[in-house]
Amino acid sequence: MATNQSLKNQLQQSNSQPPMQANNSVKGLLNSPAIQNKFKQVLKDKSAGFTSSLLTLVSNDSYLADSQPMSIITGAMQAAQLDLPLEKQFGFAYLVPFNTKENGTWVKKAQFVLGYRGYIQLAQRSGQYKAINVGSIYEGQLVSWNPLTEELDIDFDAKVSDTVIGYFGYFKLLNGFEKTVFWTKEQIEKHRIENNKAKNKTQLSGVWASNYDAMAQKTVLRSLLSKWGILSIEMQKAVIADETISDDISEDGEFVIKDVTSVEDDETEDHEAEISEFLEEGTEDKSAEQEALFETGVKSSLEQE
């Protein structure tokens, strides 16, 4: 397998333009034999369709198009390795643009984000799950919850309002093992505040304000599967890659994963306007789930090198 530097060398040698000019666009990278071969190794006959959809995705998203091309390619490769489409309407996986600081300069990179439908898809592929579900519980529906025996009694016909009081996750394996979890709204709030990178950690903003349930359901499902589910090698890689960035390739051909951490609060605050603008633009083209996933990416992504 090629390293990142060898890929760059191949790109330069295979293009008649000046050195590195082939690297200044996603289309240029995808047209290079080195990148084409890498996608073909992973996707086989589906490679052409996947890369074509990637180009369409980038051309239709001005914010994503502004991201460093190599970060888009490596993020797409993470989706390809999991055999998950990147089309927004499917909700399996996304490429989310965000800001990171390198050598004192802010640059925009694409971050791979796994949707909760992607988690379900990967769990189903393992062939070990008989059932899997996640959802919201509204006021009036909760009859009882025993955290010791994990007996959750819900009367779905007893809903009295649109107020959500908690979230459930459930799976049952073919061998009969089953797991049920219930997170109260208070538990979700505690998790949200602890992981909020904004200066005001308690204030709801962005997609947490407009699509709280989608964010909460992904949180519950991810916790449920990563702690209690059967994780194939494929799914283990997916959990690790979710909400991370990569723009380098190791010696053995694997994409180097870098965790996304926050910068100082004042720097986060400086970029709130840009994040809000991103969240507002193109809302009609985003499902509630995708907006929620985007929030997960941008709120944890302002990284200082």
Short mmCIF file of C-alpha atoms in Angstrom, two decimals:
data_model
loop_
_atom_site.label_atom_id
_atom_site.label_comp_id
_atom_site.label_asym_id
_atom_site.label_seq_id
_atom_site.Cartn_x
_atom_site.Cartn_y
_atom_site.Cartn_z
CA MET A 1 0.00 0.00 0.00
CA ALA A 2 1.10 3.52 -0.67
CA THR A 3 1.94 6.08 1.96
CA ASN A 4 0.57 9.61 1.83
CA GLN A 5 3.85 10.95 0.46
CA SER A 6 4.11 8.23 -2.18
CA LEU A 7 0.56 8.97 -3.26
CA LYS A 8 1.48 12.62 -3.65
CA ASN A 9 4.55 11.62 -5.68
CA GLN A 10 2.42 9.43 -7.92
CA LEU A 11 -0.04 12.26 -8.40
CA GLN A 12 2.72 14.59 -9.48
CA GLN A 13 4.32 12.05 -11.84
CA SER A 14 1.01 11.09 -13.44
CA ASN A 15 0.01 14.66 -14.24
CA SER A 16 1.62 17.00 -16.75
CA GLN A 17 0.70 20.06 -14.70
CA PRO A 18 3.21 21.67 -12.32
CA PRO A 19 3.95 19.70 -9.12
CA MET A 20 1.07 19.49 -6.62
CA GLN A 21 -1.35 21.31 -8.94
CA ALA A 22 -3.21 18.02 -9.39
CA ASN A 23 -3.87 18.05 -5.66
CA ASN A 24 -5.74 21.34 -5.54
CA SER A 25 -9.20 19.90 -6.20
CA VAL A 26 -11.20 16.81 -5.34
CA LYS A 27 -11.81 16.18 -9.04
CA GLY A 28 -8.08 16.37 -9.71
CA LEU A 29 -7.36 13.84 -7.00
CA LEU A 30 -10.09 11.48 -8.17
CA ASN A 31 -8.76 11.64 -11.73
CA SER A 32 -5.33 10.46 -10.62
CA PRO A 33 -4.52 6.75 -11.15
CA ALA A 34 -3.18 6.46 -7.59
CA ILE A 35 -6.46 7.54 -5.98
CA GLN A 36 -8.59 5.68 -8.53
CA ASN A 37 -6.74 2.45 -7.83
CA LYS A 38 -7.17 2.88 -4.08
CA PHE A 39 -10.94 3.22 -4.41
CA LYS A 40 -11.06 0.29 -6.84
CA GLN A 41 -9.19 -1.89 -4.36
CA VAL A 42 -11.90 -1.20 -1.78
CA LEU A 43 -15.08 -0.90 -3.84
CA LYS A 44 -14.34 -3.04 -6.91
CA ASP A 45 -17.10 -2.51 -9.50
CA LYS A 46 -18.86 0.08 -7.32
CA SER A 47 -15.90 2.44 -7.39
CA ALA A 48 -17.03 4.56 -10.35
CA GLY A 49 -20.50 5.11 -8.93
CA PHE A 50 -19.15 6.01 -5.49
CA THR A 51 -16.62 8.56 -6.77
CA SER A 52 -19.22 10.06 -9.09
CA SER A 53 -21.61 10.57 -6.18
CA LEU A 54 -18.75 12.09 -4.17
CA LEU A 55 -18.14 14.68 -6.87
CA THR A 56 -21.84 15.49 -6.95
CA LEU A 57 -21.90 15.81 -3.17
CA VAL A 58 -18.97 18.23 -3.16
CA SER A 59 -20.28 20.32 -6.07
CA ASN A 60 -23.65 20.72 -4.33
CA ASP A 61 -22.20 21.74 -0.97
CA SER A 62 -20.23 24.98 -1.06
CA TYR A 63 -19.01 24.59 2.52
CA LEU A 64 -17.71 21.08 1.91
CA ALA A 65 -16.12 22.20 -1.36
CA ASP A 66 -14.04 24.72 0.62
CA SER A 67 -12.47 21.93 2.68
CA GLN A 68 -8.98 20.64 1.95
CA PRO A 69 -9.37 18.16 -0.94
CA MET A 70 -7.22 15.44 0.64
CA SER A 71 -9.37 15.47 3.79
CA ILE A 72 -12.45 14.96 1.60
CA ILE A 73 -10.79 12.04 -0.17
CA THR A 74 -9.72 10.34 3.05
CA GLY A 75 -13.12 10.93 4.66
CA ALA A 76 -14.76 9.39 1.60
CA MET A 77 -12.38 6.46 1.78
CA GLN A 78 -13.47 5.79 5.35
CA ALA A 79 -17.07 5.56 4.09
CA ALA A 80 -15.93 3.37 1.19
CA GLN A 81 -14.10 0.98 3.52
CA LEU A 82 -17.37 0.59 5.43
CA ASP A 83 -19.33 0.29 2.17
CA LEU A 84 -21.66 3.11 3.20
CA PRO A 85 -23.03 5.71 0.78
CA LEU A 86 -22.43 9.39 1.46
CA GLU A 87 -25.68 10.68 -0.06
CA LYS A 88 -27.32 12.90 2.55
CA GLN A 89 -30.80 11.53 1.98
CA PHE A 90 -29.75 8.01 3.01
CA GLY A 91 -28.39 9.07 6.39
CA PHE A 92 -25.69 6.39 6.66
CA ALA A 93 -22.56 8.55 6.69
CA TYR A 94 -21.58 12.16 6.08
CA LEU A 95 -18.62 14.39 5.33
CA VAL A 96 -18.82 17.40 7.61
CA PRO A 97 -16.62 20.49 7.04
CA PHE A 98 -15.10 22.12 10.09
CA ASN A 99 -12.26 24.43 11.10
CA THR A 100 -8.94 23.33 12.52
CA LYS A 101 -5.83 25.31 13.34
CA GLU A 102 -2.55 24.34 11.70
CA ASN A 103 0.66 26.30 12.13
CA GLY A 104 -1.33 29.25 13.46
CA THR A 105 -3.71 29.31 10.49
CA TRP A 106 -7.35 28.25 10.40
CA VAL A 107 -8.09 25.73 7.66
CA LYS A 108 -11.25 23.84 6.79
CA LYS A 109 -11.22 20.05 6.66
CA ALA A 110 -13.80 17.35 6.12
CA GLN A 111 -14.70 15.09 9.03
CA PHE A 112 -16.18 11.61 8.64
CA VAL A 113 -19.41 11.25 10.62
CA LEU A 114 -21.34 8.01 10.93
CA GLY A 115 -25.12 8.36 10.99
CA TYR A 116 -27.27 6.29 13.34
CA ARG A 117 -28.59 4.47 10.28
CA GLY A 118 -24.98 3.59 9.55
CA TYR A 119 -24.64 2.08 13.02
CA ILE A 120 -27.77 0.02 12.42
CA GLN A 121 -26.59 -1.06 8.98
CA LEU A 122 -23.24 -2.27 10.29
CA ALA A 123 -24.92 -4.10 13.16
CA GLN A 124 -27.25 -5.86 10.73
CA ARG A 125 -24.34 -6.92 8.53
CA SER A 126 -22.78 -8.81 11.41
CA GLY A 127 -25.63 -11.31 11.15
CA GLN A 128 -25.85 -11.43 14.95
CA TYR A 129 -28.78 -9.10 15.56
CA LYS A 130 -32.38 -10.24 15.48
CA ALA A 131 -33.75 -6.78 16.34
CA ILE A 132 -32.39 -3.30 16.97
CA ASN A 133 -34.19 -0.04 17.69
CA VAL A 134 -33.83 3.44 19.16
CA GLY A 135 -36.43 6.10 19.82
CA SER A 136 -37.99 8.81 21.97
CA ILE A 137 -40.40 8.43 24.88
CA TYR A 138 -43.01 11.15 25.28
CA GLU A 139 -44.79 12.41 28.34
CA GLY A 140 -47.38 9.89 29.47
CA GLN A 141 -45.84 6.90 27.68
CA LEU A 142 -43.40 5.72 30.36
CA VAL A 143 -45.06 3.25 32.72
CA SER A 144 -41.96 2.01 34.54
CA TRP A 145 -38.23 1.44 34.22
CA ASN A 146 -36.19 -0.95 36.35
CA PRO A 147 -32.47 -0.31 35.75
CA LEU A 148 -31.53 -3.52 37.57
CA THR A 149 -33.62 -5.94 35.52
CA GLU A 150 -33.77 -3.58 32.50
CA GLU A 151 -37.51 -3.96 32.31
CA LEU A 152 -38.85 -0.99 30.36
CA ASP A 153 -42.62 -0.68 30.15
CA ILE A 154 -43.86 1.82 27.58
CA ASP A 155 -47.46 2.53 26.63
CA PHE A 156 -47.07 4.12 23.21
CA ASP A 157 -50.79 4.94 23.06
CA ALA A 158 -50.67 6.99 26.27
CA LYS A 159 -48.86 10.02 24.85
CA VAL A 160 -50.30 13.20 26.37
CA SER A 161 -47.98 15.82 24.87
CA ASP A 162 -45.04 16.32 22.53
CA THR A 163 -42.66 16.70 25.47
CA VAL A 164 -39.90 14.08 25.35
CA ILE A 165 -38.94 12.73 28.77
CA GLY A 166 -36.36 10.14 27.70
CA TYR A 167 -34.86 7.90 25.04
CA PHE A 168 -34.62 4.15 24.68
CA GLY A 169 -32.27 1.81 22.87
CA TYR A 170 -32.76 -1.91 22.38
CA PHE A 171 -31.27 -4.88 20.60
CA LYS A 172 -31.69 -8.63 20.65
CA LEU A 173 -29.10 -11.06 19.35
CA LEU A 174 -29.85 -14.30 17.54
CA ASN A 175 -28.49 -16.20 20.53
CA GLY A 176 -31.20 -14.68 22.70
CA PHE A 177 -29.14 -12.04 24.51
CA GLU A 178 -30.96 -8.72 24.64
CA LYS A 179 -30.16 -5.32 26.06
CA THR A 180 -32.39 -2.38 26.84
CA VAL A 181 -31.22 1.06 27.93
CA PHE A 182 -33.17 4.11 28.96
CA TRP A 183 -31.71 7.59 29.21
CA THR A 184 -33.73 10.28 30.90
CA LYS A 185 -33.76 13.77 29.45
CA GLU A 186 -31.60 14.78 32.41
CA GLN A 187 -28.99 12.15 31.53
CA ILE A 188 -28.89 13.34 27.94
CA GLU A 189 -28.49 16.90 29.14
CA LYS A 190 -25.61 15.91 31.41
CA HIS A 191 -23.89 14.18 28.48
CA ARG A 192 -24.52 17.14 26.18
CA ILE A 193 -23.13 19.68 28.63
CA GLU A 194 -20.06 17.60 29.43
CA ASN A 195 -19.25 17.31 25.72
CA ASN A 196 -20.24 20.83 24.71
CA LYS A 197 -17.20 22.77 23.47
CA ALA A 198 -18.93 26.15 23.39
CA LYS A 199 -18.17 28.78 26.00
CA ASN A 200 -21.71 28.61 27.41
CA LYS A 201 -22.02 24.87 27.90
CA THR A 202 -25.60 24.87 29.16
CA GLN A 203 -27.16 26.91 26.37
CA LEU A 204 -28.85 25.05 23.53
CA SER A 205 -27.57 26.23 20.17
CA GLY A 206 -27.42 25.14 16.57
CA VAL A 207 -28.93 21.75 15.83
CA TRP A 208 -29.12 20.77 19.50
CA ALA A 209 -31.74 23.50 19.67
CA SER A 210 -33.63 22.56 16.51
CA ASN A 211 -33.13 18.76 16.34
CA TYR A 212 -32.45 17.69 19.90
CA ASP A 213 -34.09 14.26 19.55
CA ALA A 214 -31.92 13.17 16.62
CA MET A 215 -28.78 14.04 18.56
CA ALA A 216 -30.04 12.25 21.65
CA GLN A 217 -31.01 9.09 19.77
CA LYS A 218 -27.60 8.81 18.15
CA THR A 219 -25.96 9.25 21.55
CA VAL A 220 -28.04 6.43 23.04
CA LEU A 221 -27.51 4.05 20.11
CA ARG A 222 -23.78 4.62 19.94
CA SER A 223 -23.41 4.01 23.68
CA LEU A 224 -25.61 0.91 23.55
CA LEU A 225 -23.79 -0.79 20.69
CA SER A 226 -20.25 0.15 21.71
CA LYS A 227 -20.75 -1.08 25.29
CA TRP A 228 -23.02 -4.09 24.89
CA GLY A 229 -23.28 -5.07 21.24
CA ILE A 230 -21.30 -7.58 19.22
CA LEU A 231 -18.80 -5.49 17.29
CA SER A 232 -17.31 -6.95 14.13
CA ILE A 233 -13.89 -5.71 13.07
CA GLU A 234 -15.70 -3.53 10.55
CA MET A 235 -17.90 -2.00 13.23
CA GLN A 236 -14.99 -1.48 15.62
CA LYS A 237 -13.27 0.57 12.94
CA ALA A 238 -16.49 2.50 12.35
CA VAL A 239 -16.85 3.43 16.01
CA ILE A 240 -13.24 4.61 16.11
CA ALA A 241 -13.55 6.57 12.86
CA ASP A 242 -16.85 8.24 13.75
CA GLU A 243 -16.43 11.99 14.24
CA THR A 244 -12.71 11.93 13.52
CA ILE A 245 -10.54 13.41 10.81
CA SER A 246 -7.90 11.92 8.57
CA ASP A 247 -5.71 13.44 5.91
CA ASP A 248 -2.74 11.11 6.02
CA ILE A 249 -1.99 7.48 5.20
CA SER A 250 0.23 5.18 7.25
CA GLU A 251 2.93 2.89 5.93
CA ASP A 252 0.55 -0.07 5.83
CA GLY A 253 -1.98 1.84 3.76
CA GLU A 254 -4.43 2.66 6.55
CA PHE A 255 -5.75 6.18 6.96
CA VAL A 256 -4.35 7.86 10.04
CA ILE A 257 -7.12 8.82 12.45
CA LYS A 258 -6.79 11.96 14.56
CA ASP A 259 -9.22 12.65 17.39
CA VAL A 260 -11.03 15.95 17.24
CA THR A 261 -10.62 18.06 20.35
CA SER A 262 -11.57 21.60 21.24
CA VAL A 263 -9.58 24.80 21.29
CA GLU A 264 -9.75 27.46 23.95
CA ASP A 265 -13.23 28.82 24.63
CA ASP A 266 -12.50 32.23 23.19
CA GLU A 267 -11.39 30.71 19.87
CA THR A 268 -14.52 28.58 19.83
CA GLU A 269 -16.60 31.65 20.44
CA ASP A 270 -14.85 33.50 17.61
CA HIS A 271 -16.11 30.88 15.16
CA GLU A 272 -19.70 30.67 16.42
CA ALA A 273 -20.88 33.04 13.69
CA GLU A 274 -19.34 30.93 10.94
CA ILE A 275 -20.81 27.74 12.41
CA SER A 276 -24.25 29.32 12.72
CA GLU A 277 -24.07 30.46 9.09
CA PHE A 278 -23.23 26.91 8.02
CA LEU A 279 -26.11 25.49 10.02
CA GLU A 280 -28.58 27.91 8.48
CA GLU A 281 -27.48 27.53 4.86
CA GLY A 282 -28.98 24.66 2.94
CA THR A 283 -31.35 23.64 5.72
CA GLU A 284 -33.96 22.61 3.17
CA ASP A 285 -31.55 20.04 1.77
CA LYS A 286 -30.72 18.47 5.12
CA SER A 287 -32.82 15.99 7.04
CA ALA A 288 -33.20 16.47 10.78
CA GLU A 289 -30.82 13.59 11.36
CA GLN A 290 -28.12 14.99 9.10
CA GLU A 291 -28.33 18.40 10.75
CA ALA A 292 -27.96 16.71 14.12
CA LEU A 293 -24.93 14.79 12.93
CA PHE A 294 -23.46 17.99 11.54
CA GLU A 295 -23.85 19.60 14.95
CA THR A 296 -21.90 16.74 16.51
CA GLY A 297 -19.06 17.42 14.10
CA VAL A 298 -18.78 21.19 14.26
CA LYS A 299 -19.29 21.54 17.99
CA SER A 300 -16.35 19.25 18.73
CA SER A 301 -14.16 20.14 15.80
CA LEU A 302 -12.39 23.43 16.45
CA GLU A 303 -8.98 21.99 17.06
CA GLN A 304 -5.71 23.67 17.91
CA GLU A 305 -2.59 21.94 16.64
#
